[in-house]
mmCIF file of C-alpha atoms in Angstrom:
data_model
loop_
_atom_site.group_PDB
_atom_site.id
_atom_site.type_symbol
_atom_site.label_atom_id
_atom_site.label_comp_id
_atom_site.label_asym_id
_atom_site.label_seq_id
_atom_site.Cartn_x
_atom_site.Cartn_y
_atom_site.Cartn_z
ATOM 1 C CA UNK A 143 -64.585 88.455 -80.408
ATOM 2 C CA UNK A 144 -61.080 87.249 -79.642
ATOM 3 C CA UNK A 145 -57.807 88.607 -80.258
ATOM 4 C CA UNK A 146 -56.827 86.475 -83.459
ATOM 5 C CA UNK A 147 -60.577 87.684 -84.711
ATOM 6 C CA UNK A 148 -59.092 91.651 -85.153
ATOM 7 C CA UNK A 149 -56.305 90.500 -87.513
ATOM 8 C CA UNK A 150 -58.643 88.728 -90.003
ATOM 9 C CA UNK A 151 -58.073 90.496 -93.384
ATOM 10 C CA UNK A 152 -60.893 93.726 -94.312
ATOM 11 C CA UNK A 153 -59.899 93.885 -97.831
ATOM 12 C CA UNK A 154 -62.621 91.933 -100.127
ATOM 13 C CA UNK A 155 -59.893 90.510 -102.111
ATOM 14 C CA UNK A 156 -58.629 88.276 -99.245
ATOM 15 C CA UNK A 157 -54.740 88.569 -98.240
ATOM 16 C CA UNK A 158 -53.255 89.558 -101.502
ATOM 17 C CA UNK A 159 -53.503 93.182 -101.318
ATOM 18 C CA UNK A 160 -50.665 93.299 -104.224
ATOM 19 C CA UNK A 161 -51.343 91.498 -107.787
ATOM 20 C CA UNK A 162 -48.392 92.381 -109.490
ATOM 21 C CA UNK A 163 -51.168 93.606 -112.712
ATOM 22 C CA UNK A 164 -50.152 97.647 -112.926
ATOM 23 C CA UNK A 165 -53.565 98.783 -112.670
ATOM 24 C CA UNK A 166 -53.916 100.898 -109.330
ATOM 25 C CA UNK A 167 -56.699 100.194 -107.000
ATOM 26 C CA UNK A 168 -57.603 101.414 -103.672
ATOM 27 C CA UNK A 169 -57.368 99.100 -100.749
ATOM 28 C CA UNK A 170 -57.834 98.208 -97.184
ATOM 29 C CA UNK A 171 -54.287 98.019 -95.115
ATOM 30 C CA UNK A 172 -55.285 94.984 -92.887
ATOM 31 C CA UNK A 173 -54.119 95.457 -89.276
ATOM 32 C CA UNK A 174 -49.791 95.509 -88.395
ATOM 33 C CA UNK A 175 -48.861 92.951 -86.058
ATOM 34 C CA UNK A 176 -48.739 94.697 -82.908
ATOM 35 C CA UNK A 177 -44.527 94.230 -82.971
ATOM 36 C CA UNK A 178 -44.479 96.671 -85.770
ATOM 37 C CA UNK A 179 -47.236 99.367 -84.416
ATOM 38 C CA UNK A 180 -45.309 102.658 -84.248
ATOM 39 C CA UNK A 181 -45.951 105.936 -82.232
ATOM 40 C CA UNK A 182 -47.048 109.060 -84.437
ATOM 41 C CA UNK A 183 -50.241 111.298 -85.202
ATOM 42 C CA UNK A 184 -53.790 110.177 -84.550
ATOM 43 C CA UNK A 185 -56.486 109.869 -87.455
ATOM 44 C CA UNK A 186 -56.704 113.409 -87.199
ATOM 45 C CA UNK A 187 -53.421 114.029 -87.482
ATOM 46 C CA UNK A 188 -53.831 116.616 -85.004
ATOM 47 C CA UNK A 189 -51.260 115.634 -82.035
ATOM 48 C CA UNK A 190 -48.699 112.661 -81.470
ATOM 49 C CA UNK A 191 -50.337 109.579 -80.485
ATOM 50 C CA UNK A 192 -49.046 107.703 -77.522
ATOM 51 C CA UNK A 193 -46.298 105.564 -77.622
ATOM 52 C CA UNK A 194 -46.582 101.969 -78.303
ATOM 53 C CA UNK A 195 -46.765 99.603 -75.856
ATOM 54 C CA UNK A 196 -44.243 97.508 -75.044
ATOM 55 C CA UNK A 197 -43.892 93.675 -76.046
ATOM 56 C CA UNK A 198 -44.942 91.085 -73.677
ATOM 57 C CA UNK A 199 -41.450 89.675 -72.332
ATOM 58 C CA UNK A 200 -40.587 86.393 -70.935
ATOM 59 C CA UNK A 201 -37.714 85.163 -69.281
ATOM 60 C CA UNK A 202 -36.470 82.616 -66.990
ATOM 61 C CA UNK A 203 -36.125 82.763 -63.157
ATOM 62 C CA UNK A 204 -32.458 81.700 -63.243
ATOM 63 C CA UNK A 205 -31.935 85.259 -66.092
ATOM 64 C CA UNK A 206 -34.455 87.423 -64.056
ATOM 65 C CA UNK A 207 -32.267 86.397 -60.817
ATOM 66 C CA UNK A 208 -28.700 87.558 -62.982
ATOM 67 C CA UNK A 209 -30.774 90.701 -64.207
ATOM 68 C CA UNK A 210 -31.587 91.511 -60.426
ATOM 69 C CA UNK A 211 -28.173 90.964 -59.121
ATOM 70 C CA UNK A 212 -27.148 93.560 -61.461
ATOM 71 C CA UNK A 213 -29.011 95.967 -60.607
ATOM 72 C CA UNK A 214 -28.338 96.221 -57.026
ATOM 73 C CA UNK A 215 -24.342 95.602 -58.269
ATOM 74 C CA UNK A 216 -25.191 98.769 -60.592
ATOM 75 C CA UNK A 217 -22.713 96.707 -62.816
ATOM 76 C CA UNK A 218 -23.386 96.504 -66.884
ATOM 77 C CA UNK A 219 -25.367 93.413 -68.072
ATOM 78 C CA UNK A 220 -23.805 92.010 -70.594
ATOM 79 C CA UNK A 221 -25.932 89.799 -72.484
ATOM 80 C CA UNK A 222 -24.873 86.901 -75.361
ATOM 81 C CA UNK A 223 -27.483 85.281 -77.407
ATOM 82 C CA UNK A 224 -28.557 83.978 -80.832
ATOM 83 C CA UNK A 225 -30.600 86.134 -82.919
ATOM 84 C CA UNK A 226 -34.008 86.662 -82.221
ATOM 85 C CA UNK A 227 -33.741 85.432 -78.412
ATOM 86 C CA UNK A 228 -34.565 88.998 -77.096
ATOM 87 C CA UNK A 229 -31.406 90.627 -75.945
ATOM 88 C CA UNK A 230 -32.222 94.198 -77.011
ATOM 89 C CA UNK A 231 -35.695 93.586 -75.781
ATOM 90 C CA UNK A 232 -34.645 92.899 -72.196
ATOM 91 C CA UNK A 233 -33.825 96.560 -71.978
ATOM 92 C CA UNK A 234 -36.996 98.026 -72.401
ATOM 93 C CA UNK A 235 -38.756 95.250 -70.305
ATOM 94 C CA UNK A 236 -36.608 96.343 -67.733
ATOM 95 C CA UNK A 237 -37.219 99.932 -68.321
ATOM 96 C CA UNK A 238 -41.167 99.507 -68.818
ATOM 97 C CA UNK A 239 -41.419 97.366 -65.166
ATOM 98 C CA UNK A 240 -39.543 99.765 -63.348
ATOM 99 C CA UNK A 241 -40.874 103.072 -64.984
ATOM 100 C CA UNK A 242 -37.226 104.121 -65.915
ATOM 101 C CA UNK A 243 -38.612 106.393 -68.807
ATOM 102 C CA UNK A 244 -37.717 105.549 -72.864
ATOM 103 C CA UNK A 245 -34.383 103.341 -73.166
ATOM 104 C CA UNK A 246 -31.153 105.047 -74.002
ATOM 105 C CA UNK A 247 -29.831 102.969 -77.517
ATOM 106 C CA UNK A 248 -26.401 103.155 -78.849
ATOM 107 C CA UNK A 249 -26.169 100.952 -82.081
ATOM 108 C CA UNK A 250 -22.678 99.724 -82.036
ATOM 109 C CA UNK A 251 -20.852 99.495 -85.312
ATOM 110 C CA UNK A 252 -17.241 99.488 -86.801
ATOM 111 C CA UNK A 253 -17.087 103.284 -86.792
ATOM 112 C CA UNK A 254 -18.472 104.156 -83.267
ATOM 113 C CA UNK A 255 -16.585 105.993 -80.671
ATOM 114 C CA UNK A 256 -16.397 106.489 -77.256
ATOM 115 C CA UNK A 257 -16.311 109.985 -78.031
ATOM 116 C CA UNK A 258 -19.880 110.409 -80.052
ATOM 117 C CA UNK A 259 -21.588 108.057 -77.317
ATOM 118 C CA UNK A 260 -20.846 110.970 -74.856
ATOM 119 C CA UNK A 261 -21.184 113.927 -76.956
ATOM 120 C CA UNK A 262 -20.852 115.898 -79.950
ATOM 121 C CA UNK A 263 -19.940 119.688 -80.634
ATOM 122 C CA UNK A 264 -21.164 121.233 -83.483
ATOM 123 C CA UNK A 265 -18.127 123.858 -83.912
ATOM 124 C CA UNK A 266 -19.203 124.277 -87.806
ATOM 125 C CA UNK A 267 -22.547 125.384 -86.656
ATOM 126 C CA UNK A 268 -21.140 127.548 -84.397
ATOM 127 C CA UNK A 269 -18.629 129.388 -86.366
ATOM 128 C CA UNK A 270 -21.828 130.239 -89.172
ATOM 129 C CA UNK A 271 -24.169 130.728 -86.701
ATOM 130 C CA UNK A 272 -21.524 133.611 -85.123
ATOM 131 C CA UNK A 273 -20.681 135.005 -88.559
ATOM 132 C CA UNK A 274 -24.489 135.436 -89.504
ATOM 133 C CA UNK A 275 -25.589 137.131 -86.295
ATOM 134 C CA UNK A 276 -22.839 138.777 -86.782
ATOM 135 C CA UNK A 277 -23.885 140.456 -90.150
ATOM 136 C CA UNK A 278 -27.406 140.855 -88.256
ATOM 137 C CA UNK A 279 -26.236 142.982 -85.524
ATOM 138 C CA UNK A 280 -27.523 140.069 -83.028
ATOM 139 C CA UNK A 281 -26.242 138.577 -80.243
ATOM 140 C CA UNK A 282 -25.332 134.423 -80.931
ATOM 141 C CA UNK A 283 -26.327 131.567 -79.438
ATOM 142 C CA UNK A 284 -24.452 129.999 -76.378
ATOM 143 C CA UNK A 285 -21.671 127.074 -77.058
ATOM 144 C CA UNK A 286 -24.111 125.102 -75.252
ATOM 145 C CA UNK A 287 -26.576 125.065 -77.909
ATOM 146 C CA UNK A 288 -24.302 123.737 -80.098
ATOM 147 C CA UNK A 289 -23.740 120.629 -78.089
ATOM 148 C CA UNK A 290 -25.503 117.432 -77.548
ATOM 149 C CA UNK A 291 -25.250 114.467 -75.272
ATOM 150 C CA UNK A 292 -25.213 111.447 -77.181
ATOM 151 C CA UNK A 293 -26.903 108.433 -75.662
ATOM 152 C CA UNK A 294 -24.221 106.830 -72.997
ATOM 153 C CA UNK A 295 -23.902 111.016 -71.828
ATOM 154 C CA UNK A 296 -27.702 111.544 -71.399
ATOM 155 C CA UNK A 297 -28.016 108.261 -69.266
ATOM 156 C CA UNK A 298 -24.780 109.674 -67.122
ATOM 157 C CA UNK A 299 -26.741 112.723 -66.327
ATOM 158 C CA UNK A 300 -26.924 113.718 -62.656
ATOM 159 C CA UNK A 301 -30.793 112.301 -61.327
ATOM 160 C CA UNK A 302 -32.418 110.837 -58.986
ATOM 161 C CA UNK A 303 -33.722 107.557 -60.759
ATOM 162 C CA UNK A 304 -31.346 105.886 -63.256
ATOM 163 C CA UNK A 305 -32.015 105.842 -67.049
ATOM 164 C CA UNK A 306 -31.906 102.190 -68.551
ATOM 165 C CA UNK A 307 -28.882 102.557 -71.366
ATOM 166 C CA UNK A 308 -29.130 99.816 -74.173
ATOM 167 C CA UNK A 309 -25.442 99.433 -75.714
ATOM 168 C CA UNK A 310 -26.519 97.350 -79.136
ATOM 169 C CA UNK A 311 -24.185 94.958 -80.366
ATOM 170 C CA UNK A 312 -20.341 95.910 -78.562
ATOM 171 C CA UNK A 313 -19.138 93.277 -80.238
ATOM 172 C CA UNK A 314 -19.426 94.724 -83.590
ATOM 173 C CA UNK A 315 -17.187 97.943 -82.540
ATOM 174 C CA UNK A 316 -13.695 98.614 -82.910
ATOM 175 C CA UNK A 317 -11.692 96.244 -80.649
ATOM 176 C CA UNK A 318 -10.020 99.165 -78.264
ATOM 177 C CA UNK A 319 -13.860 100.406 -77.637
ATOM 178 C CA UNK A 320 -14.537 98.159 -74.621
ATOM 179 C CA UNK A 321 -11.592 99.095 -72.854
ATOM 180 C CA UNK A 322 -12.462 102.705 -73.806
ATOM 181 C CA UNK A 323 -15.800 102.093 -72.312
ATOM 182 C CA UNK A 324 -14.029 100.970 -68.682
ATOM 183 C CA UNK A 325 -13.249 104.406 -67.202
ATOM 184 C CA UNK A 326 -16.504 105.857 -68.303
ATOM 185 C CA UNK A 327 -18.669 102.535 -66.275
ATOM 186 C CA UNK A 328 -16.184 102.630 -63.334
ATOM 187 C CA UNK A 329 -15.790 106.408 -62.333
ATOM 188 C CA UNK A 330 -19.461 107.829 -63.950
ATOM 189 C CA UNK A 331 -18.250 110.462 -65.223
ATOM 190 C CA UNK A 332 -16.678 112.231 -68.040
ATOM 191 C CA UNK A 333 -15.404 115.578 -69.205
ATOM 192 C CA UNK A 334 -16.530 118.001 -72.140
ATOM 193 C CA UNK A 335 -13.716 119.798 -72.845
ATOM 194 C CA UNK A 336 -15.216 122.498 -74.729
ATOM 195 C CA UNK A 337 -16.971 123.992 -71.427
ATOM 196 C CA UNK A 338 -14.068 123.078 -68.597
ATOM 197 C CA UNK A 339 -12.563 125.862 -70.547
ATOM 198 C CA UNK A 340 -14.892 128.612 -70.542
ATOM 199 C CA UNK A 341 -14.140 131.462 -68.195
ATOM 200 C CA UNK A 342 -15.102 132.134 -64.842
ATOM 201 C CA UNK A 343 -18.598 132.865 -64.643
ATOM 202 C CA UNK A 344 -19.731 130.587 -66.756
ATOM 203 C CA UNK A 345 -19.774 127.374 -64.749
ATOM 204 C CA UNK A 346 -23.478 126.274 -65.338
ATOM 205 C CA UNK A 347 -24.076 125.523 -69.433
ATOM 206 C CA UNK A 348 -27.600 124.493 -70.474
ATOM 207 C CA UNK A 349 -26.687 121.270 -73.454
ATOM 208 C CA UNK A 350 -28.957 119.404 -75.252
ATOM 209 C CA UNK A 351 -29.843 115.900 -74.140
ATOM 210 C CA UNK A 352 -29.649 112.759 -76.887
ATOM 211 C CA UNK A 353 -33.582 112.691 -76.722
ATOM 212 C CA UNK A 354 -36.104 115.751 -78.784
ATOM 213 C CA UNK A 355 -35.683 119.701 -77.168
ATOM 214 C CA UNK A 356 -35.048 118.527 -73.498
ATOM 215 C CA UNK A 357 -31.795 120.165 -72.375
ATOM 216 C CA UNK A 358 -29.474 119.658 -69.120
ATOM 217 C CA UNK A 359 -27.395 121.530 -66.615
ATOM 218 C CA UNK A 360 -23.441 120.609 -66.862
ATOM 219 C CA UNK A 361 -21.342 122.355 -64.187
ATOM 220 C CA UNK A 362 -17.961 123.170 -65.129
ATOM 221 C CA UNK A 363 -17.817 120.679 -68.111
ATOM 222 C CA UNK A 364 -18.763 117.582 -65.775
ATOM 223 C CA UNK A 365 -21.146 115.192 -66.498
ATOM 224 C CA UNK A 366 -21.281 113.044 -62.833
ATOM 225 C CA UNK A 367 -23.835 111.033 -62.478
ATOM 226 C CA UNK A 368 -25.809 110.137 -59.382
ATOM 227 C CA UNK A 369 -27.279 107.021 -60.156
ATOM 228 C CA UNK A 370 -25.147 104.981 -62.180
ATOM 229 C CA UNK A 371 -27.361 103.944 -65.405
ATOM 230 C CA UNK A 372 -28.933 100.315 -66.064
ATOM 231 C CA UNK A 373 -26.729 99.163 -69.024
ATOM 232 C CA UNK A 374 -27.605 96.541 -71.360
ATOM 233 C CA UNK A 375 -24.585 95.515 -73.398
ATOM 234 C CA UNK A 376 -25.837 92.831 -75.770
ATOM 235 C CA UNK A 377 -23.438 90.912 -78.445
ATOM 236 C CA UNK A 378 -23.324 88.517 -80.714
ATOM 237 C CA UNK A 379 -20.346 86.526 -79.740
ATOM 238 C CA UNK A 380 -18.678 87.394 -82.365
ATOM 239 C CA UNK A 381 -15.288 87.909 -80.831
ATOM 240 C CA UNK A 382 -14.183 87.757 -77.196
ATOM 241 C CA UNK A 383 -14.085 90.418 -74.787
ATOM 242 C CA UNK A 384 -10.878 91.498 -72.897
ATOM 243 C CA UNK A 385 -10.792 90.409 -69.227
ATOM 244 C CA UNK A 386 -10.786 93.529 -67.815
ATOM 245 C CA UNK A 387 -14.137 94.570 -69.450
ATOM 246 C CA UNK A 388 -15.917 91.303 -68.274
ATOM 247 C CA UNK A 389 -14.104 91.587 -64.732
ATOM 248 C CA UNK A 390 -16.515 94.740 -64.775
ATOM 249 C CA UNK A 391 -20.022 92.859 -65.623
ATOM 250 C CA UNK A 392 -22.582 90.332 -65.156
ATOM 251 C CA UNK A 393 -22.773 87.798 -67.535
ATOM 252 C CA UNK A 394 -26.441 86.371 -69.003
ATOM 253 C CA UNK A 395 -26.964 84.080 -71.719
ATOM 254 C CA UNK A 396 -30.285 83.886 -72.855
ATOM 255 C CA UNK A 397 -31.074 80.270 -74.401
ATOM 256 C CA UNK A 398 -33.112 79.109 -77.003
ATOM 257 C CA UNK A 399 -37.048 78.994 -76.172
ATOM 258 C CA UNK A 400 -38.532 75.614 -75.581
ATOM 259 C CA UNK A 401 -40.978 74.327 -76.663
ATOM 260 C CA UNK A 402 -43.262 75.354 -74.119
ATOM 261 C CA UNK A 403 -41.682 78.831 -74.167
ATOM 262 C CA UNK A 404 -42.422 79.260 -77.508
ATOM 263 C CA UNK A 405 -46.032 78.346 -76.981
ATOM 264 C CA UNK A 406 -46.609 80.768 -74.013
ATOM 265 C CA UNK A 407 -44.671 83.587 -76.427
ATOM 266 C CA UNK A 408 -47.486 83.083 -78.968
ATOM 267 C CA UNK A 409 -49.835 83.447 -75.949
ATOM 268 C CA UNK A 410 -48.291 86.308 -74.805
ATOM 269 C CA UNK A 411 -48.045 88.238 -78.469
ATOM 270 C CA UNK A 412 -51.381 87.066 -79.678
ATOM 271 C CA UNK A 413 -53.710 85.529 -77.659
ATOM 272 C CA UNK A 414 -54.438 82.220 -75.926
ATOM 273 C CA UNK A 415 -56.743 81.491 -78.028
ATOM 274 C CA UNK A 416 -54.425 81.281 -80.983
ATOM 275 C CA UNK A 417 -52.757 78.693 -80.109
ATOM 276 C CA UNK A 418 -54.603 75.823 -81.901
ATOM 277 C CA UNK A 419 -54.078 77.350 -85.026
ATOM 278 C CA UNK A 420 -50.578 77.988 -85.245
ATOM 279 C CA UNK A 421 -49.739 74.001 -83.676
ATOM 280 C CA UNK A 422 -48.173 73.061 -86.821
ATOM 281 C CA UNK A 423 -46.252 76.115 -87.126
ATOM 282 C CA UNK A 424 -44.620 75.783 -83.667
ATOM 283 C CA UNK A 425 -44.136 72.203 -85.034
ATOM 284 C CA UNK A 426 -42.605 73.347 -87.948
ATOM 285 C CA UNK A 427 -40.352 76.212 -86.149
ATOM 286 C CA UNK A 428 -39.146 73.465 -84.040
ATOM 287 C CA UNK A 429 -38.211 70.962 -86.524
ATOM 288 C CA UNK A 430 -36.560 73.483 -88.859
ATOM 289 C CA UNK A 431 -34.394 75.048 -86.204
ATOM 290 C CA UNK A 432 -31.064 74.527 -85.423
ATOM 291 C CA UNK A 433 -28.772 76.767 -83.018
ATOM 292 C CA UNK A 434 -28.941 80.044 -84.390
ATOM 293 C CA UNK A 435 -30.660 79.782 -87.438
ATOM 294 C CA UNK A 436 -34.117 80.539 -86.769
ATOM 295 C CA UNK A 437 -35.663 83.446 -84.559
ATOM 296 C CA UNK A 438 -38.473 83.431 -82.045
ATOM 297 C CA UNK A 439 -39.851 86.506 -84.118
ATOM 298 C CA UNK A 440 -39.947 84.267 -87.081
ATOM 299 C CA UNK A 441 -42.104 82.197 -85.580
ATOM 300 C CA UNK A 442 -44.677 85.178 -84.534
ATOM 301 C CA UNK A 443 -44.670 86.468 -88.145
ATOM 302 C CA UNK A 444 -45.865 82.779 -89.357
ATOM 303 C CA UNK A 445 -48.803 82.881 -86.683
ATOM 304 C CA UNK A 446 -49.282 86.116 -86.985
ATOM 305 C CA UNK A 447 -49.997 85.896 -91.432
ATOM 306 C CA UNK A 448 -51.763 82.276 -90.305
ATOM 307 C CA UNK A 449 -54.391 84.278 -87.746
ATOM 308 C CA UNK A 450 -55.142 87.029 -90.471
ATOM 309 C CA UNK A 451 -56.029 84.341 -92.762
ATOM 310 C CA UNK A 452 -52.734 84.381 -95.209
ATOM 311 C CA UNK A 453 -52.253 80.576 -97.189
ATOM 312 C CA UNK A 454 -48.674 79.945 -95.467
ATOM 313 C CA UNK A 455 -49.203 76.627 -97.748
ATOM 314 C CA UNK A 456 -48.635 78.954 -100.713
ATOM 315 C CA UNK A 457 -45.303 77.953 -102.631
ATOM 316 C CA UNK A 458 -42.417 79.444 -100.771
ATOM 317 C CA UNK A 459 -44.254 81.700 -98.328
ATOM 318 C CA UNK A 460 -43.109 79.435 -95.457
ATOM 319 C CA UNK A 461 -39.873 79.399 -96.457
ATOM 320 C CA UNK A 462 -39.492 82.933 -97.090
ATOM 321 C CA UNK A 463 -40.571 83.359 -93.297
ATOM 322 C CA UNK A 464 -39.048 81.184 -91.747
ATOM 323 C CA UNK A 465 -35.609 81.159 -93.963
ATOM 324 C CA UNK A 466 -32.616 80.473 -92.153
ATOM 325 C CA UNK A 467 -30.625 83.349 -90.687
ATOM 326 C CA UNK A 468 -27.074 82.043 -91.593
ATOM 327 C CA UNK A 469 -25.067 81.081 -94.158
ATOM 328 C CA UNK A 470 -25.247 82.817 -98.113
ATOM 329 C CA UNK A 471 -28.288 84.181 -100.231
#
């Protein structure tokens, strides 16, 4: 049995598990492509299953040579793109090849600070936690439990092996945050306030890290670390950079797939032998796309409906999957 054979359609109806005729019905959920196959309990719900495996990951020798230099620079990667040509990807390929543990995010938006990508104090939950132990004749938690490393303050935690930090779209933050990011990537260190001020006797603090219950050691309200992080900054070009900030990292652009990149993608994602039967799709992708407009995942979600036995030829489904990614609705 091959690969495209597991993603042929169990439910009796064919592909159209949804009529849209109010009656309900039970049904068979056909396979998810195995892009959108999450962690979580087993069939017996008993314990967590394992995480997912990562996607297959291509890239080019001249990018794999500009994603080496930077690590032995220990300089952030900063990495510019269309959508869909596997910029926040190239994190956890990096991180899954070298066994750097889970990737580090920190989604970039207008709001985002410096500040919450190091930590955050919870001096709310402090004050009630205080007042009802308090009233319970019990002794409170620590400050430290009430603070927690955010991503870019986990991945600057003292260690032996560096954690691989994925900084999601900088170009989408505030236009000071760059520059705010500069003494953070050039001395590896940063300060939380809160616990340089705690008395003597209290130099080591036990904080939470940005990932489930696992906690840290901060000395005197210094987070140093000892391997300086793999960063992945990846943007949009949407606005420039200031000098300064790109003085400070390598630069990769990741192109367009080919269309012999495209086809070994496919490979990669689904099988060899799927190739045949997606040909006009690739054929298709190719024609419709222009710079930026159409994304390599696009182009798995058409093969991957095509292998499971899905009419792509019905009216609009094409175009809804493989709609253009700019301009209005």
């Amino acid at each position: 049995m091959t690969a495209a054979d597991h993603l042929m359609p169990q439910n009796p109806d064919g592909w159209r598990l949804f009529r849209g005729e109010g009656p309900p019905r039970q049904v068979t959920m056909p396979p998810a492509p195995p892009w959108r196959r999450f962690g979580g309990q087993d069939t017996a719900g008993s314990e967590a299953a394992a995480p997912r495996a990562p996607r297959p990951y291509l890239i080019g020798p001249t990018q794999r040579d500009i994603v080496n230099a930077a690590l032995h620079l220990r300089r952030p990667l900063l990495v510019t793109g269309h959508p869909g040509t596997g910029k926040s990807s190239l994190a956890h390929a990096v991180a899954h090849e070298l066994s750097l543990g889970p990737v580090l995010r920190w989604p970039v938006n207008s709001r985002s600070t410096l500040a919450e990508a190091l930590y955050q104090y919870d001096a709310v939950g402090r004050l009630r936690e205080t007042n009802l132990r308090q009233h319970a004749d019990d002794d409170a938690p620590g400050i430290g439990y009430f603070i927690r490393l955010g991503p870019l303050g986990t991945a600057l935690v003292a260690d032996g092996r560096p954690r691989v930090l994925l900084v999601d779209e900088l170009d989408k933050g505030d236009v000071d945050l760059p520059n705010d990011l500069l003494t953070v990537f050039e001395e590896g260190e940063f300060e939380i306030s809160e616990l340089s001020r705690l008395p003597p006797g209290e130099d080591d603090v036990e904080v939470h890290s940005s990932r489930g219950g696992d906690t840290v050691t901060v000395h005197r309200g210094v987070v140093r670390c000892q391997e300086f992080p793999v960063v992945v900054i990846t943007s949009n070009g949407e606005r420039e950079f200031p000098p300064a900030f790109l003085r400070r990292c390598l630069r990769l652009d990741l192109p367009d797939p080919d269309e012999e990149r495209l086809r070994a993608i496919v490979a990669a994602h689904l099988g060899a032998d799927a190739l045949p039967r997606v040909d006009d799709l690739v054929r298709a992708f190719l024609a419709r796309r222009a710079p930026g407009e159409l994304a390599t995942d696009q182009l798995l979600n058409a093969a991957f409906l095509r292998l499971g036995g899905v009419d792509l030829d019905a009216e609009g489904l094409l175009e809804a999957v493989l709609h253009r990614l700019g301009g209005a609705l």
